[in-house]
Amino acid sequence: MLSLTLLMMGVAYLFGSLSSAVLICRLYGLPDPRTAGSQNPGATNVYRIGGRVPALLVLVMDILKGTIPVYASYFMAIEPVYLGLIAIAACLGHIFPLYFGFIGGKAVATAFGAMLPIGLDLAGLLVLSWIVTVFLVGYSSLGAIVAVSLAPIFTWLIKPLYTVPVAMLSLLIILRHKQNITRLLQGTESKIWDKGKIKE
């Protein structure tokens, strides 16, 4: 089981390393998201520099990067705590992509995708948390932080067995948003609809 877990962690990292934002921007002839806008290769930045359709494609691809390896591992009967490690590996691939100079995004969508196999009820609660937060304050980053912070609580209420893996994943995403948290506290964070802002 250990060898299978390590194998799936490697597969998850390689899946995560596929930078959807860079690939979609190249397909649509848009600026490289690593050097344009907020310089974060994620769906929010692609939305700012390219609009809704490219951003939606990036979002879907980033979600699948987390869902596919975790779901496959689940069907291989890998234990929940190891599923958490596989999910983290997928997110680390997004954050430090092997194929794109180890310059990646925040891995929010990939983490969401990794949690998706737990159930649509969890997914719905996470999306609702993000939407409500963004509607109230306008900050995509704060929406992500709030959603992943609530994820372990939601998981404990829905499928307690997966609480620890989800908590591990949530901690990684919160740590990845350290700069965003600083800017939120300073009042300098960009809102999701602010075109041309340089920080995300």
Short mmCIF file of C-alpha atoms in Angstrom, two decimals:
data_model
loop_
_atom_site.label_atom_id
_atom_site.label_comp_id
_atom_site.label_asym_id
_atom_site.label_seq_id
_atom_site.Cartn_x
_atom_site.Cartn_y
_atom_site.Cartn_z
CA MET A 1 0.00 0.00 0.00
CA LEU A 2 2.89 2.38 0.74
CA SER A 3 4.38 1.89 -2.72
CA LEU A 4 0.97 2.49 -4.32
CA THR A 5 0.51 5.65 -2.25
CA LEU A 6 3.93 6.96 -3.28
CA LEU A 7 3.16 6.16 -6.91
CA MET A 8 -0.14 8.06 -6.76
CA MET A 9 1.55 10.98 -5.03
CA GLY A 10 3.95 11.16 -7.97
CA VAL A 11 1.08 10.94 -10.45
CA ALA A 12 -0.83 13.63 -8.56
CA TYR A 13 2.18 15.96 -8.57
CA LEU A 14 2.65 15.50 -12.32
CA PHE A 15 -1.07 16.15 -12.91
CA GLY A 16 -0.88 19.24 -10.74
CA SER A 17 2.15 20.49 -12.66
CA LEU A 18 0.06 21.05 -15.78
CA SER A 19 -0.41 24.81 -15.63
CA SER A 20 -3.91 25.29 -17.00
CA ALA A 21 -3.64 29.07 -16.89
CA VAL A 22 -0.48 29.17 -19.01
CA LEU A 23 -1.82 26.64 -21.53
CA ILE A 24 -5.22 28.31 -21.92
CA CYS A 25 -3.65 31.76 -22.26
CA ARG A 26 -1.37 30.44 -25.01
CA LEU A 27 -4.37 28.88 -26.76
CA TYR A 28 -6.30 32.17 -26.66
CA GLY A 29 -3.28 34.33 -27.53
CA LEU A 30 -3.39 36.07 -24.15
CA PRO A 31 -0.42 37.39 -22.15
CA ASP A 32 1.42 34.91 -19.94
CA PRO A 33 -0.45 34.99 -16.60
CA ARG A 34 2.87 34.63 -14.79
CA THR A 35 3.97 38.03 -16.06
CA ALA A 36 0.65 39.84 -16.66
CA GLY A 37 -1.97 41.11 -14.24
CA SER A 38 -1.30 39.86 -10.74
CA GLN A 39 1.31 37.44 -12.11
CA ASN A 40 -0.56 34.56 -10.49
CA PRO A 41 -1.32 31.70 -12.93
CA GLY A 42 -4.84 31.02 -11.73
CA ALA A 43 -8.43 31.43 -12.88
CA THR A 44 -8.93 34.81 -11.19
CA ASN A 45 -5.97 36.38 -12.96
CA VAL A 46 -6.97 34.81 -16.28
CA TYR A 47 -10.43 36.32 -15.80
CA ARG A 48 -8.84 39.74 -15.35
CA ILE A 49 -6.65 39.52 -18.43
CA GLY A 50 -8.80 37.38 -20.73
CA GLY A 51 -12.42 37.29 -19.61
CA ARG A 52 -14.90 34.65 -18.54
CA VAL A 53 -14.45 31.81 -21.04
CA PRO A 54 -10.68 31.34 -20.64
CA ALA A 55 -11.05 31.71 -16.86
CA LEU A 56 -13.80 29.08 -16.77
CA LEU A 57 -11.66 26.64 -18.76
CA VAL A 58 -8.76 27.21 -16.38
CA LEU A 59 -11.05 26.67 -13.40
CA VAL A 60 -12.40 23.37 -14.74
CA MET A 61 -8.95 22.06 -15.65
CA ASP A 62 -7.52 23.05 -12.26
CA ILE A 63 -10.37 21.28 -10.46
CA LEU A 64 -9.82 18.10 -12.49
CA LYS A 65 -6.12 18.12 -11.57
CA GLY A 66 -7.16 17.48 -8.00
CA THR A 67 -10.19 15.28 -8.63
CA ILE A 68 -8.69 12.71 -11.01
CA PRO A 69 -5.72 11.46 -8.92
CA VAL A 70 -7.65 11.54 -5.63
CA TYR A 71 -10.71 9.81 -7.07
CA ALA A 72 -8.51 7.16 -8.70
CA SER A 73 -6.72 6.61 -5.39
CA TYR A 74 -10.05 6.32 -3.58
CA PHE A 75 -11.08 3.48 -5.90
CA MET A 76 -7.74 1.82 -5.21
CA ALA A 77 -8.83 1.64 -1.54
CA ILE A 78 -6.02 3.89 -0.35
CA GLU A 79 -6.64 4.98 3.25
CA PRO A 80 -8.11 8.46 3.93
CA VAL A 81 -5.01 9.95 5.54
CA TYR A 82 -2.95 8.92 2.50
CA LEU A 83 -5.58 10.41 0.23
CA GLY A 84 -4.78 13.67 1.99
CA LEU A 85 -1.11 13.30 1.06
CA ILE A 86 -2.06 12.59 -2.55
CA ALA A 87 -4.27 15.68 -2.58
CA ILE A 88 -1.42 17.76 -1.17
CA ALA A 89 0.90 16.38 -3.87
CA ALA A 90 -1.54 17.55 -6.57
CA CYS A 91 -1.67 21.01 -4.99
CA LEU A 92 2.11 21.16 -4.69
CA GLY A 93 2.29 20.36 -8.39
CA HIS A 94 0.06 23.37 -9.07
CA ILE A 95 2.07 25.59 -6.73
CA PHE A 96 5.48 24.37 -7.96
CA PRO A 97 4.84 23.01 -11.48
CA LEU A 98 7.59 20.80 -12.85
CA TYR A 99 6.96 21.82 -16.47
CA PHE A 100 6.73 25.58 -15.91
CA GLY A 101 9.78 26.58 -13.93
CA PHE A 102 8.20 25.77 -10.55
CA ILE A 103 6.22 29.03 -10.72
CA GLY A 104 2.57 28.25 -10.01
CA GLY A 105 -0.63 29.49 -8.46
CA LYS A 106 -2.45 29.24 -5.15
CA ALA A 107 -4.02 25.79 -5.80
CA VAL A 108 -7.47 26.73 -4.52
CA ALA A 109 -9.34 25.11 -7.42
CA THR A 110 -7.06 22.05 -7.30
CA ALA A 111 -7.72 21.66 -3.57
CA PHE A 112 -11.45 21.99 -4.24
CA GLY A 113 -11.15 19.28 -6.87
CA ALA A 114 -9.30 17.04 -4.44
CA MET A 115 -12.14 17.43 -1.91
CA LEU A 116 -14.83 16.83 -4.54
CA PRO A 117 -14.81 13.00 -4.22
CA ILE A 118 -15.98 13.38 -0.60
CA GLY A 119 -19.36 14.45 -1.88
CA LEU A 120 -21.40 17.07 -3.68
CA ASP A 121 -22.80 18.30 -0.36
CA LEU A 122 -19.30 19.35 0.74
CA ALA A 123 -18.62 20.88 -2.66
CA GLY A 124 -21.85 22.86 -2.48
CA LEU A 125 -21.05 24.21 0.97
CA LEU A 126 -17.56 25.26 -0.12
CA VAL A 127 -18.84 27.02 -3.23
CA LEU A 128 -21.59 28.72 -1.23
CA SER A 129 -19.05 29.92 1.36
CA TRP A 130 -16.88 31.39 -1.39
CA ILE A 131 -19.80 33.04 -3.20
CA VAL A 132 -21.24 34.61 -0.05
CA THR A 133 -17.85 35.95 1.03
CA VAL A 134 -17.02 37.39 -2.40
CA PHE A 135 -20.53 38.89 -2.70
CA LEU A 136 -20.18 40.60 0.67
CA VAL A 137 -16.59 41.87 0.42
CA GLY A 138 -15.43 41.37 -3.18
CA TYR A 139 -12.18 39.58 -2.34
CA SER A 140 -11.61 36.27 -4.12
CA SER A 141 -8.67 35.48 -1.85
CA LEU A 142 -10.74 36.01 1.30
CA GLY A 143 -13.48 33.83 -0.16
CA ALA A 144 -10.94 31.05 -0.68
CA ILE A 145 -9.52 31.45 2.82
CA VAL A 146 -12.96 31.36 4.42
CA ALA A 147 -14.04 28.33 2.37
CA VAL A 148 -10.96 26.22 3.12
CA SER A 149 -11.05 27.25 6.78
CA LEU A 150 -14.62 25.93 7.01
CA ALA A 151 -13.84 22.80 4.97
CA PRO A 152 -12.67 20.63 7.94
CA ILE A 153 -15.81 21.58 9.91
CA PHE A 154 -18.09 20.75 6.98
CA THR A 155 -16.23 17.48 6.44
CA TRP A 156 -16.55 16.51 10.10
CA LEU A 157 -20.30 17.02 9.84
CA ILE A 158 -20.63 15.11 6.55
CA LYS A 159 -17.91 12.40 6.51
CA PRO A 160 -15.81 12.58 9.72
CA LEU A 161 -13.36 9.95 8.41
CA TYR A 162 -11.91 12.53 6.00
CA THR A 163 -11.58 15.42 8.45
CA VAL A 164 -7.82 15.05 9.01
CA PRO A 165 -6.89 14.86 5.29
CA VAL A 166 -9.10 17.88 4.55
CA ALA A 167 -7.56 19.81 7.46
CA MET A 168 -4.07 19.06 6.06
CA LEU A 169 -5.12 20.37 2.66
CA SER A 170 -6.78 23.44 4.14
CA LEU A 171 -3.66 24.35 6.09
CA LEU A 172 -1.55 24.21 2.91
CA ILE A 173 -3.92 26.55 1.06
CA ILE A 174 -4.08 29.02 3.96
CA LEU A 175 -0.28 29.10 4.17
CA ARG A 176 -0.15 29.71 0.42
CA HIS A 177 -2.31 32.81 0.97
CA LYS A 178 0.06 34.37 3.50
CA GLN A 179 0.74 37.41 1.32
CA ASN A 180 -2.96 37.84 0.60
CA ILE A 181 -3.71 37.80 4.32
CA THR A 182 -1.11 40.51 4.86
CA ARG A 183 -2.62 42.66 2.11
CA LEU A 184 -6.13 42.10 3.43
CA LEU A 185 -5.04 43.32 6.86
CA GLN A 186 -3.35 46.33 5.25
CA GLY A 187 -6.36 47.08 3.04
CA THR A 188 -4.35 46.80 -0.20
CA GLU A 189 -5.79 43.55 -1.60
CA SER A 190 -7.41 43.68 -5.07
CA LYS A 191 -11.06 42.84 -5.53
CA ILE A 192 -12.07 40.18 -8.04
CA TRP A 193 -13.55 42.64 -10.54
CA ASP A 194 -10.61 45.07 -10.41
CA LYS A 195 -9.09 44.87 -13.88
CA GLY A 196 -5.43 45.71 -14.22
CA LYS A 197 -4.52 45.39 -10.55
CA ILE A 198 -1.05 43.98 -9.94
CA LYS A 199 -1.71 42.03 -6.76
CA GLU A 200 -3.83 38.98 -6.12
#
